[in-house]
CSV table of C-alpha atoms and ligand atoms in Angstrom, one decimal:
chain,number,residue,atom,x,y,z
A,943,GLU,CA,-12.3,73.2,24.4
A,944,GLY,CA,-16.0,74.0,24.2
A,945,GLY,CA,-19.0,71.8,23.3
A,946,GLY,CA,-19.8,68.3,24.1
A,947,ALA,CA,-17.3,66.1,22.5
A,948,MET,CA,-14.6,66.4,25.1
A,949,ALA,CA,-14.4,63.5,27.5
A,950,ALA,CA,-16.9,61.0,26.2
A,951,ALA,CA,-18.7,58.5,28.4
A,952,ASP,CA,-16.9,55.3,28.3
A,953,PRO,CA,-18.0,52.7,30.9
A,954,GLY,CA,-14.5,51.3,31.1
A,955,ARG,CA,-12.8,54.5,31.9
A,956,PRO,CA,-12.2,56.1,35.2
A,957,ARG,CA,-14.6,59.0,36.0
A,958,ALA,CA,-12.9,62.2,35.1
A,959,ALA,CA,-14.0,65.8,35.4
A,960,GLY,CA,-15.4,67.0,32.1
A,961,LEU,CA,-18.3,66.4,29.8
A,962,ALA,CA,-19.8,63.1,28.9
A,963,LEU,CA,-22.3,62.3,26.2
A,964,LEU,CA,-25.3,60.4,27.2
A,965,GLY,CA,-26.6,60.2,23.7
A,966,PRO,CA,-29.8,60.9,21.8
A,967,ALA,CA,-32.7,61.0,24.2
A,968,PRO,CA,-36.4,60.6,23.5
A,969,GLY,CA,-38.2,63.9,23.6
A,970,ALA,CA,-35.0,65.9,23.3
A,971,PRO,CA,-35.5,69.6,22.3
A,972,SER,CA,-34.4,70.6,18.8
A,973,CYS,CA,-32.1,73.2,17.4
A,974,PRO,CA,-31.7,74.0,13.7
A,975,HIS,CA,-29.6,70.8,13.4
A,976,GLY,CA,-32.3,68.5,14.7
A,977,PRO,CA,-32.7,66.9,18.1
A,978,ALA,CA,-30.1,68.0,20.6
A,979,LEU,CA,-27.9,65.4,22.4
A,980,LEU,CA,-27.9,64.9,26.1
A,981,PHE,CA,-24.7,65.5,27.9
A,982,VAL,CA,-23.6,65.4,31.5
A,983,LYS,CA,-21.2,67.7,33.2
A,984,THR,CA,-19.2,65.8,35.7
A,985,SER,CA,-16.9,67.1,38.4
A,986,GLN,CA,-14.1,65.1,39.7
A,987,GLY,CA,-15.1,62.5,42.2
A,988,LYS,CA,-18.8,63.5,42.3
A,989,GLU,CA,-21.3,60.8,41.5
A,990,GLU,CA,-24.0,62.8,39.7
A,991,GLY,CA,-23.4,65.6,37.3
A,992,ARG,CA,-25.9,68.0,35.9
A,993,ARG,CA,-27.4,67.0,32.6
A,994,PHE,CA,-28.0,69.3,29.7
A,995,TYR,CA,-28.9,69.3,26.0
A,996,ALA,CA,-26.6,70.8,23.4
A,997,CYS,CA,-26.3,70.9,19.6
A,998,SER,CA,-25.4,67.5,18.1
A,999,ALA,CA,-23.5,68.9,15.1
A,1000,CYS,CA,-21.7,72.0,16.3
A,1001,ARG,CA,-19.0,71.8,18.9
A,1002,ASP,CA,-18.4,75.5,18.8
A,1003,ARG,CA,-20.9,77.7,20.6
A,1004,LYS,CA,-20.3,80.3,18.0
A,1005,ASP,CA,-21.9,78.0,15.3
A,1006,CYS,CA,-24.9,76.9,17.3
A,1007,ASN,CA,-25.4,78.1,20.9
A,1008,PHE,CA,-28.3,75.8,21.7
A,1009,PHE,CA,-28.2,74.9,25.4
A,1010,GLN,CA,-30.8,73.7,27.9
A,1011,TRP,CA,-30.6,72.1,31.2
A,1012,GLU,CA,-32.4,68.8,31.2
A,1013,ASP,CA,-34.5,69.8,34.3
A,1014,GLU,CA,-35.1,73.3,33.0
A,1015,LYS,CA,-38.7,74.5,32.6
A,1016,VAL,CA,-39.1,76.2,29.2
A,1017,SER,CA,-41.9,78.6,28.9
A,1018,GLU,CA,-44.4,78.5,26.1
A,1019,THR,CA,-43.1,81.8,24.8
A,1020,ARG,CA,-39.6,80.5,24.7
A,1021,LEU,CA,-40.7,77.4,22.9
A,1022,ALA,CA,-42.5,79.4,20.3
A,1023,ALA,CA,-39.5,81.6,19.8
A,1024,ARG,CA,-37.3,78.6,19.5
A,1025,GLU,CA,-39.5,77.1,16.8
A,1026,GLU,CA,-39.5,80.3,15.0
A,1027,TYR,CA,-35.7,80.5,15.2
A,1028,ASN,CA,-35.3,77.0,13.9
A,1029,ARG,CA,-37.5,77.7,11.0
A,1030,ASN,CA,-35.6,80.9,10.2
A,1031,HIS,CA,-32.3,79.0,10.3
A,1032,GLN,CA,-33.2,76.6,7.6
A,1033,PRO,CA,-31.7,77.1,4.1
A,1034,SER,CA,-33.4,79.7,2.0
A,1035,PHE,CA,-34.2,77.3,-0.8
A,1036,THR,CA,-35.7,73.9,-0.3
A,1037,HIS,CA,-34.1,70.9,-1.9
A,1038,ARG,CA,-37.0,70.7,-4.4
A,1039,GLN,CA,-36.5,74.4,-5.3
A,1040,ASN,CA,-32.8,73.7,-5.8
A,1041,VAL,CA,-33.5,70.8,-8.1
A,1042,ASP,CA,-35.7,73.0,-10.2
A,1043,ARG,CA,-33.1,75.8,-10.3
A,1044,TYR,CA,-30.6,73.3,-11.5
A,1045,LYS,CA,-32.8,72.2,-14.3
A,1046,ASN,CA,-33.0,75.8,-15.4
A,1047,PHE,CA,-29.4,76.4,-14.9
A,1048,VAL,CA,-28.2,73.6,-17.2
A,1049,LEU,CA,-30.5,75.0,-20.0
A,1050,LEU,CA,-28.5,78.2,-19.9
A,1051,PRO,CA,-25.8,78.8,-22.5
A,1052,SER,CA,-22.4,78.7,-20.8
A,1053,SER,CA,-22.0,82.5,-21.0
A,1054,LYS,CA,-24.9,82.8,-18.6
A,1055,ARG,CA,-23.8,80.2,-16.1
A,1056,ARG,CA,-22.6,81.9,-13.0
A,1057,PHE,CA,-21.7,80.6,-9.5
A,1058,CYS,CA,-21.6,83.1,-6.6
A,1059,GLN,CA,-18.6,82.3,-4.5
A,1060,GLU,CA,-19.7,84.3,-1.6
A,1061,CYS,CA,-23.1,82.7,-1.4
A,1062,GLN,CA,-21.8,79.3,-2.7
A,1063,GLN,CA,-24.8,79.3,-5.0
A,1064,LEU,CA,-25.6,78.7,-8.7
A,1065,LEU,CA,-27.2,81.9,-10.0
A,1066,LEU,CA,-30.0,82.3,-12.4
A,1067,PRO,CA,-29.7,85.5,-14.6
A,1068,ALA,CA,-32.6,87.2,-12.7
A,1069,GLU,CA,-30.5,86.9,-9.5
A,1070,TRP,CA,-27.3,88.5,-10.9
A,1071,GLU,CA,-28.3,91.9,-9.7
A,1072,LYS,CA,-28.7,90.9,-6.1
A,1073,HIS,CA,-25.1,89.4,-6.1
A,1074,SER,CA,-23.6,92.2,-8.2
A,1075,ASP,CA,-20.9,93.1,-5.6
A,1076,HIS,CA,-20.1,89.4,-4.9
A,1077,GLN,CA,-17.3,87.4,-6.4
A,1078,PHE,CA,-18.5,84.9,-8.9
A,1079,LEU,CA,-17.3,82.4,-11.4
A,1080,CYS,CA,-18.4,82.5,-15.0
A,1081,ASP,CA,-18.9,79.9,-17.7
A,1082,ILE,CA,-19.6,77.0,-15.4
A,1083,THR,CA,-19.1,73.8,-17.4
A,1084,THR,CA,-20.9,70.6,-17.2
A,1085,ALA,CA,-17.7,69.0,-15.8
A,1086,GLN,CA,-17.8,71.6,-13.0
A,1087,LEU,CA,-21.4,70.8,-12.2
A,1088,LYS,CA,-20.4,67.1,-12.0
A,1089,SER,CA,-17.7,67.8,-9.4
A,1090,PRO,CA,-19.3,70.1,-6.9
A,1091,SER,CA,-16.7,69.2,-4.3
A,1092,GLN,CA,-14.2,71.1,-6.5
A,1093,LEU,CA,-16.5,74.0,-7.2
A,1094,LEU,CA,-17.6,74.6,-3.6
A,1095,TYR,CA,-15.1,75.8,-1.0
A,1096,PRO,CA,-14.3,73.1,1.4
A,1097,LEU,CA,-15.8,74.1,4.7
A,1098,GLU,CA,-13.0,75.0,7.0
A,1099,ASN,CA,-14.5,75.4,10.5
A,1100,LYS,CA,-11.9,73.5,12.5
A,1101,LYS,CA,-14.2,72.4,15.3
A,1102,THR,CA,-17.5,71.7,13.5
A,1103,ASN,CA,-17.3,70.9,9.9
A,1104,ALA,CA,-13.9,70.8,8.3
A,1105,GLN,CA,-14.1,69.1,5.0
A,1106,TYR,CA,-11.1,67.0,4.0
A,1107,LEU,CA,-11.5,65.7,0.5
A,1108,PHE,CA,-10.0,62.4,-0.6
A,1109,ALA,CA,-6.9,62.6,-2.8
A,1110,ASP,CA,-7.7,61.1,-6.2
A,1111,ARG,CA,-5.8,58.0,-5.7
A,1112,SER,CA,-7.4,57.1,-2.4
A,1113,CYS,CA,-10.8,57.8,-3.9
A,1114,GLN,CA,-9.9,55.6,-6.9
A,1115,PHE,CA,-8.6,52.9,-4.6
A,1116,LEU,CA,-11.9,52.9,-2.6
A,1117,ILE,CA,-14.0,52.7,-5.7
A,1118,ASN,CA,-12.0,49.9,-7.3
A,1119,LEU,CA,-12.1,48.0,-4.0
A,1120,LEU,CA,-15.9,48.4,-3.7
A,1121,ILE,CA,-16.4,47.1,-7.3
A,1122,ASP,CA,-14.0,44.2,-6.8
A,1123,LEU,CA,-15.9,43.2,-3.7
A,1124,GLY,CA,-19.0,43.1,-5.8
A,1125,PHE,CA,-20.9,46.1,-4.4
A,1126,ARG,CA,-23.2,47.9,-6.7
A,1127,ARG,CA,-24.6,50.5,-4.3
A,1128,VAL,CA,-22.8,52.8,-2.0
A,1129,LEU,CA,-24.4,54.8,0.9
A,1130,SER,CA,-22.0,57.7,1.0
A,1131,VAL,CA,-22.3,59.2,4.5
A,1132,GLY,CA,-20.2,62.4,4.6
A,1133,THR,CA,-18.2,61.4,1.5
A,1134,PRO,CA,-19.2,63.9,-1.3
A,1135,ARG,CA,-16.0,63.3,-3.3
A,1136,LEU,CA,-16.5,59.6,-3.4
A,1137,HIS,CA,-20.2,60.2,-4.3
A,1138,GLU,CA,-19.4,62.4,-7.2
A,1139,MET,CA,-16.6,60.1,-8.5
A,1140,ILE,CA,-19.1,57.2,-8.5
A,1141,GLN,CA,-21.7,59.3,-10.2
A,1142,SER,CA,-19.4,60.5,-13.0
A,1143,LYS,CA,-18.0,57.0,-13.5
A,1144,SER,CA,-21.6,55.7,-13.7
A,1145,SER,CA,-22.4,57.9,-16.6
A,1146,GLN,CA,-19.6,56.1,-18.5
A,1147,GLU,CA,-20.6,52.7,-19.9
A,1148,GLU,CA,-20.0,49.3,-18.3
A,1149,PHE,CA,-20.1,50.8,-14.8
A,1150,SER,CA,-23.2,50.5,-12.9
A,1151,VAL,CA,-22.7,51.6,-9.3
A,1152,ARG,CA,-25.1,53.9,-7.7
A,1153,SER,CA,-24.5,56.2,-4.7
A,1154,LEU,CA,-26.7,58.1,-2.3
A,1155,LEU,CA,-25.0,60.9,-0.5
A,1156,LEU,CA,-26.0,61.7,3.1
A,1157,ASP,CA,-24.4,64.9,4.3
A,1158,ILE,CA,-25.1,67.9,6.5
A,1159,ASP,CA,-23.7,70.3,3.8
A,1160,PHE,CA,-26.8,71.5,2.1
A,1161,ARG,CA,-24.9,73.2,-0.7
A,1162,TYR,CA,-24.9,69.8,-2.4
A,1163,SER,CA,-28.7,69.9,-2.8
A,1164,GLN,CA,-28.0,72.3,-5.7
A,1165,PHE,CA,-26.4,69.5,-7.7
A,1166,TYR,CA,-28.3,66.4,-6.8
A,1167,THR,CA,-31.9,65.2,-6.9
A,1168,GLU,CA,-33.7,63.9,-3.9
A,1169,ASP,CA,-32.8,60.4,-5.0
A,1170,GLU,CA,-29.1,61.2,-4.9
A,1171,PHE,CA,-28.7,63.4,-1.9
A,1172,CYS,CA,-30.3,63.6,1.6
A,1173,HIS,CA,-29.6,66.5,4.0
A,1174,TYR,CA,-28.6,64.4,7.0
A,1175,ASN,CA,-27.0,64.9,10.4
A,1176,MET,CA,-24.9,61.8,11.3
A,1177,PHE,CA,-24.5,62.8,14.9
A,1178,ASN,CA,-28.2,62.4,15.7
A,1179,HIS,CA,-29.5,60.4,12.7
A,1180,HIS,CA,-31.7,63.3,11.6
A,1181,PHE,CA,-33.1,63.6,8.1
A,1182,PHE,CA,-33.8,67.2,7.5
A,1183,GLY,CA,-36.2,66.2,4.7
A,1184,GLY,CA,-38.4,64.3,7.1
A,1185,GLU,CA,-40.1,61.0,6.3
A,1186,ALA,CA,-39.8,61.4,2.5
A,1187,ALA,CA,-36.0,61.6,2.8
A,1188,ARG,CA,-35.9,58.7,5.3
A,1189,GLU,CA,-37.9,56.7,2.8
A,1190,THR,CA,-35.5,57.5,0.0
A,1191,CYS,CA,-32.7,56.1,2.2
A,1192,ARG,CA,-34.7,53.0,3.1
A,1193,LYS,CA,-35.4,52.3,-0.5
A,1194,PHE,CA,-31.8,52.7,-1.5
A,1195,LEU,CA,-30.8,50.2,1.1
A,1196,TYR,CA,-33.2,47.6,-0.2
A,1197,GLU,CA,-31.1,45.2,-2.2
A,1198,GLU,CA,-33.1,44.7,-5.4
A,1199,ASN,CA,-31.8,42.3,-8.1
A,1200,GLY,CA,-29.0,41.2,-5.8
A,1201,GLU,CA,-27.4,44.7,-6.0
A,1202,ARG,CA,-25.3,44.6,-2.8
A,1203,VAL,CA,-25.0,47.7,-0.6
A,1204,ILE,CA,-22.1,49.0,1.4
A,1205,MET,CA,-22.0,52.1,3.5
A,1206,VAL,CA,-18.9,54.3,3.4
A,1207,THR,CA,-18.4,57.1,5.9
A,1208,ASP,CA,-15.7,59.6,6.6
A,1209,PRO,CA,-16.9,61.7,9.6
A,1210,PRO,CA,-15.3,64.7,11.0
A,1211,PHE,CA,-12.6,63.6,13.4
A,1212,GLY,CA,-13.7,65.8,16.2
A,1213,GLY,CA,-14.9,63.0,18.4
A,1214,LEU,CA,-18.4,62.0,19.5
A,1215,VAL,CA,-17.6,58.5,18.4
A,1216,GLU,CA,-20.6,57.2,20.4
A,1217,ALA,CA,-23.0,59.6,18.7
A,1218,LEU,CA,-21.7,58.4,15.3
A,1219,ALA,CA,-21.9,54.8,16.3
A,1220,SER,CA,-25.5,55.2,17.5
A,1221,SER,CA,-26.5,56.7,14.1
A,1222,PHE,CA,-24.6,54.1,12.1
A,1223,LYS,CA,-26.4,51.4,14.1
A,1224,LYS,CA,-29.7,53.0,13.1
A,1225,LEU,CA,-28.6,53.0,9.5
A,1226,MET,CA,-27.6,49.3,9.8
A,1227,ALA,CA,-31.0,48.6,11.4
A,1228,MET,CA,-32.7,50.3,8.5
A,1229,TRP,CA,-30.8,48.0,6.1
A,1230,ARG,CA,-31.6,44.9,8.1
A,1231,GLU,CA,-35.3,45.8,8.2
A,1232,THR,CA,-35.5,46.1,4.4
A,1233,GLU,CA,-35.1,42.4,4.1
A,1234,LYS,CA,-37.5,40.2,6.0
A,1235,GLU,CA,-35.7,36.9,5.8
A,1236,GLY,CA,-32.5,37.7,3.9
A,1237,HIS,CA,-30.0,39.1,6.4
A,1238,ASP,CA,-31.1,37.9,9.8
A,1239,ASN,CA,-27.9,38.1,11.7
A,1240,LYS,CA,-25.7,39.9,9.2
A,1241,GLU,CA,-24.5,43.4,9.4
A,1242,MET,CA,-24.7,45.9,6.6
A,1243,PRO,CA,-21.1,46.0,5.2
A,1244,MET,CA,-19.4,49.2,6.2
A,1245,PHE,CA,-16.2,51.2,5.7
A,1246,TRP,CA,-15.7,53.7,8.5
A,1247,ILE,CA,-12.8,55.9,7.6
A,1248,PHE,CA,-11.2,57.4,10.8
A,1249,PRO,CA,-7.8,57.9,12.5
A,1250,TYR,CA,-6.1,54.8,13.8
A,1251,PHE,CA,-6.0,56.2,17.4
A,1252,PHE,CA,-9.7,55.8,17.6
A,1253,GLU,CA,-9.4,52.0,17.1
A,1254,SER,CA,-10.3,50.9,20.6
A,1255,ARG,CA,-13.2,53.4,20.7
A,1256,ILE,CA,-14.7,52.1,17.5
A,1257,LEU,CA,-14.2,48.5,18.5
A,1258,ASP,CA,-16.1,49.2,21.7
A,1259,PHE,CA,-19.1,49.9,19.6
A,1260,PHE,CA,-18.5,47.6,16.7
A,1261,PRO,CA,-16.7,44.5,17.9
A,1262,SER,CA,-17.0,42.9,14.5
A,1263,PHE,CA,-14.8,45.6,12.9
A,1264,SER,CA,-11.2,45.5,12.2
A,1265,MET,CA,-8.8,48.2,11.1
A,1266,MET,CA,-7.0,48.0,7.8
A,1267,ASP,CA,-3.5,49.3,7.3
A,1268,TYR,CA,-4.4,51.3,4.2
A,1269,GLN,CA,-3.5,55.0,4.7
A,1270,VAL,CA,-6.2,57.3,3.3
A,1271,ASP,CA,-4.8,60.4,1.8
A,1272,TYR,CA,-6.4,63.8,1.5
A,1273,GLU,CA,-6.1,66.6,-1.0
A,1274,ASN,CA,-6.5,69.6,1.2
A,1275,HIS,CA,-5.1,68.4,4.5
A,1276,ALA,CA,-1.6,69.7,5.0
A,1277,LEU,CA,-0.7,66.9,7.5
A,1278,TYR,CA,-2.3,64.0,5.7
A,1279,LYS,CA,-1.3,64.4,2.1
A,1280,HIS,CA,1.7,63.3,0.1
A,1281,GLY,CA,4.5,65.8,0.3
A,1282,LYS,CA,6.5,66.5,-2.8
A,1283,THR,CA,9.4,64.7,-1.1
A,1284,GLY,CA,8.0,61.3,-0.7
A,1285,ARG,CA,5.2,60.2,1.5
A,1286,ARG,CA,3.9,61.7,4.7
A,1287,GLN,CA,2.2,59.2,6.8
A,1288,SER,CA,-1.6,59.6,7.1
A,1289,PRO,CA,-3.1,58.4,10.4
A,1290,VAL,CA,-6.4,57.8,8.7
A,1291,ARG,CA,-7.5,54.2,8.2
A,1292,ILE,CA,-10.4,52.1,7.0
A,1293,PHE,CA,-12.4,50.2,9.7
A,1294,THR,CA,-14.6,47.5,8.3
A,1295,ASN,CA,-16.8,44.5,9.2
A,1296,LEU,CA,-15.8,42.7,6.1
A,1297,THR,CA,-13.3,39.8,6.3
A,1298,PRO,CA,-9.9,41.5,6.4
A,1299,SER,CA,-8.3,39.0,4.0
A,1300,MET,CA,-10.8,40.3,1.3
A,1301,ILE,CA,-9.4,43.8,1.5
A,1302,VAL,CA,-6.6,43.7,-1.0
A,1303,LEU,CA,-4.2,46.6,-0.6
A,1304,PRO,CA,-1.9,47.8,-3.4
A,1305,GLU,CA,1.4,46.0,-3.5
A,1306,GLU,CA,2.9,48.8,-5.6
A,1307,GLU,CA,2.3,51.1,-2.6
A,1308,GLY,CA,4.3,48.7,-0.4
A,1309,TYR,CA,1.5,46.7,1.3
A,1310,ARG,CA,2.0,43.0,1.6
A,1311,PHE,CA,-0.1,40.1,2.7
A,1312,CYS,CA,0.7,38.5,6.1
A,1313,THR,CA,-0.3,34.9,5.9
A,1314,VAL,CA,-0.4,34.5,9.7
A,1315,CYS,CA,-2.7,37.5,10.3
A,1316,GLN,CA,-4.6,36.8,7.0
A,1317,ARG,CA,-4.6,40.5,6.0
A,1318,TYR,CA,-2.7,43.1,4.1
A,1319,VAL,CA,-0.3,45.2,6.1
A,1320,SER,CA,2.1,48.1,5.6
A,1321,SER,CA,5.5,47.3,4.4
A,1322,GLY,CA,7.0,48.5,7.7
A,1323,ASN,CA,4.6,46.5,9.8
A,1324,GLN,CA,6.5,43.5,11.0
A,1325,HIS,CA,4.8,40.4,12.3
A,1326,CYS,CA,5.7,40.1,16.1
A,1327,GLU,CA,6.3,36.5,17.1
A,1328,ILE,CA,5.3,37.2,20.8
A,1329,CYS,CA,2.1,39.1,20.1
A,1330,ASN,CA,1.5,36.8,17.1
A,1331,SER,CA,0.3,39.6,15.0
A,1332,CYS,CA,1.4,42.5,12.9
A,1333,THR,CA,1.2,45.1,15.6
A,1334,SER,CA,2.1,48.5,14.0
A,1335,LYS,CA,-0.7,51.0,13.8
A,1336,ASP,CA,1.2,53.8,12.1
A,1337,GLY,CA,3.1,51.9,9.4
A,1338,ARG,CA,6.5,52.1,11.2
A,1339,ARG,CA,8.1,49.1,12.7
A,1340,TRP,CA,7.1,48.8,16.4
A,1341,LYS,CA,9.0,47.1,19.1
A,1342,HIS,CA,7.9,44.6,21.7
A,1343,CYS,CA,8.0,45.5,25.4
A,1344,VAL,CA,8.2,42.5,27.7
A,1345,VAL,CA,6.9,44.3,30.7
A,1346,CYS,CA,3.8,45.8,29.0
A,1347,LYS,CA,3.5,42.5,27.1
A,1348,LYS,CA,2.7,44.3,23.9
A,1349,CYS,CA,4.3,46.2,21.0
A,1350,VAL,CA,4.8,49.9,21.2
A,1351,LYS,CA,5.9,52.8,19.0
A,1352,PRO,CA,9.7,52.7,18.1
A,1353,SER,CA,10.3,56.0,20.0
A,1354,TRP,CA,8.7,54.8,23.3
A,1355,PHE,CA,10.5,53.4,26.3
A,1356,HIS,CA,9.3,51.7,29.4
A,1357,CYS,CA,8.9,54.0,32.4
A,1358,ASN,CA,9.0,52.2,35.7
A,1359,ASN,CA,7.4,55.1,37.5
A,1360,CYS,CA,4.3,55.1,35.2
A,1361,ASN,CA,4.5,51.4,34.7
A,1362,CYS,CA,3.9,51.7,31.0
A,1363,CYS,CA,5.6,52.6,27.8
A,1364,THR,CA,5.6,56.2,26.8
A,1365,LEU,CA,7.6,59.0,25.2
A,1366,GLN,CA,11.0,59.6,26.8
A,1367,LYS,CA,10.0,63.2,27.5
A,1368,HIS,CA,7.0,63.0,29.8
A,1369,SER,CA,6.2,63.9,33.3
A,1370,CYS,CA,5.4,61.1,35.7
A,1371,ASP,CA,3.0,63.1,37.8
A,1372,LYS,CA,-0.4,62.1,36.8
A,1373,THR,CA,-3.6,64.1,36.8
A,1374,ASP,CA,-7.0,62.5,37.1
A,1375,VAL,CA,-8.2,63.8,33.8
A,1376,GLY,CA,-8.4,61.1,31.2
A,1377,CYS,CA,-7.3,61.9,27.7
A,1378,PHE,CA,-10.1,62.2,25.2
A,1379,VAL,CA,-8.2,60.4,22.5
A,1380,CYS,CA,-6.7,57.4,24.2
A,1381,GLY,CA,-8.5,57.5,27.6
A,1382,LYS,CA,-5.3,57.3,29.6
A,1383,ALA,CA,-4.6,59.6,32.5
A,1384,GLY,CA,-1.6,62.0,32.7
A,1385,HIS,CA,-2.1,64.1,29.7
A,1386,LYS,CA,-4.7,66.1,27.8
A,1387,ARG,CA,-5.8,65.4,24.3
A,1388,SER,CA,-3.5,68.0,22.8
A,1389,ALA,CA,-0.5,66.2,24.2
A,1390,CYS,CA,-1.7,62.7,23.6
A,1391,PRO,CA,1.3,60.5,22.6
A,1392,SER,CA,-1.1,58.6,20.2
A,1393,LEU,CA,-1.4,61.7,18.2
A,1394,SER,CA,2.2,62.5,17.9
A,1395,CYS,CA,4.3,61.1,15.2
A,1396,SER,CA,7.4,60.8,17.3
B,1020,SAH,N1,-13.1,62.6,2.5
B,1020,SAH,C1,-14.5,62.9,2.2
B,1020,SAH,C2,-15.0,64.1,2.9
B,1020,SAH,C3,-14.9,64.0,4.4
B,1020,SAH,S1,-15.0,65.5,5.3
B,1020,SAH,C4,-14.7,63.0,0.7
B,1020,SAH,O1,-13.7,63.4,0.1
B,1020,SAH,O2,-15.7,62.7,0.1
B,1020,SAH,C5,-16.4,65.2,6.3
B,1020,SAH,C6,-17.8,65.3,5.6
B,1020,SAH,O3,-18.8,65.1,6.6
B,1020,SAH,C7,-18.1,66.6,5.0
B,1020,SAH,O4,-18.6,66.4,3.7
B,1020,SAH,C8,-19.1,67.3,5.9
B,1020,SAH,O5,-20.0,68.1,5.2
B,1020,SAH,C9,-19.8,66.1,6.5
B,1020,SAH,N2,-20.3,66.3,7.8
B,1020,SAH,C10,-19.8,67.1,8.8
B,1020,SAH,N3,-20.6,67.0,9.9
B,1020,SAH,C11,-21.7,66.3,9.6
B,1020,SAH,C12,-22.9,65.9,10.2
B,1020,SAH,N4,-23.1,66.3,11.5
B,1020,SAH,N5,-23.7,65.1,9.6
B,1020,SAH,C13,-23.5,64.7,8.3
B,1020,SAH,N6,-22.4,65.0,7.6
B,1020,SAH,C14,-21.5,65.8,8.2
B,1021,ZN,ZN1,-23.9,86.2,-3.7
B,1022,ZN,ZN1,1.1,39.3,10.8
B,1023,ZN,ZN1,4.7,42.4,20.2
B,1024,ZN,ZN1,6.4,49.0,28.5
């Protein structure tokens, strides 16, 4: 595994060999994706590791190979070259230009509306020639322009930027939930499908919810104005559009006329939870600062959509959050979507700082309300009398282990060697390397029992 996201810095975790994130650092050098993050390379047992900067957004060196030791002297020539490189690696059109292009595009008769699939770009007739040997789509309809997430290819880079789009019913569920909770504005961070569904619903009558999309995928700037989309990196809280874009976001968070705001985010699952948390805290601070007296000690309401096995990591950074049992389904994710033969379990959940009892989950999908826990839970999630809570994380019925004093997955058993519950098939010899996902020793991330469905 390359890049920085591997073993993240967690104060409560034994020091393991690997990489740890120290976070955004003042004065950090920049790559085309904004300020780099500071990491430290640790070797087993050693106290101090060597620190270096690496790209915040790309975990694969192939996508962005920015690297600099923290104590490295960088010559003027190299700095100049780097700046030049960063400039050259910005998108070929600015957001403003894309907005103007869009205005011209919608004026075209449908026979002249083309979308280049190779360049992922709306084409104006004067540009056809340049793309003549590219594949393109014709007769682009207004409906297609209103659902860019269906027109664009989902980015597929496994490590950096895989885009997993919500299945319709999960997206509908989220929107209905937001409305029922009384929110009229949604800060959509890395949720283009949710954004576009809100937008198209808003054009219908009797539905007044607004959304601002923050995403690193600049292709969306072809379809949205500067008030609807900001090119944003959620791993370092970088607004590519500078102060103007930041101001757009700030204005959006200011709750005029009692229009309440919620932030919804569905980041890539690749890790870097602490980098995400640090950015989300900055967005929360932005919200708090818009109101002088209003929300002194309150937090901006938030839905953070993420796999359940990150629960403890998320709670480390946001103790006010709780995990909902609702299983978020995706359209293009082989593992997480509904199969033809009934339902495959999705590990993706909603983490929120709203009161759990307010998050009403659909009974027709098998969720029920537990009066003791005061929240909706999966049908298979049984209330454990000893733990005094509904303990299942994956929707199946879990069993209580009296030695571990907690509930565990149904397929686990208590191993006296390891002194904990685990899969029947495991080796008791431990290594010192903590697992990135659950933090426990004895296995690597790829073999993490939390990730397996058995
Ligand atoms: N389920 C969501 C999409 C989630 S996929 C939906 O259907 O709307 C993750 C999203 O995060 C993608 O849109 C991707 O472009 C965006 N993303 C990935 N890395 C990012 C980064 N560093 N900063 C901001 N957005 C990022
Ligand atoms: Zn092209
Ligand atoms: Zn319960
Ligand atoms: Zn229990
Ligand atoms: Zn046990």
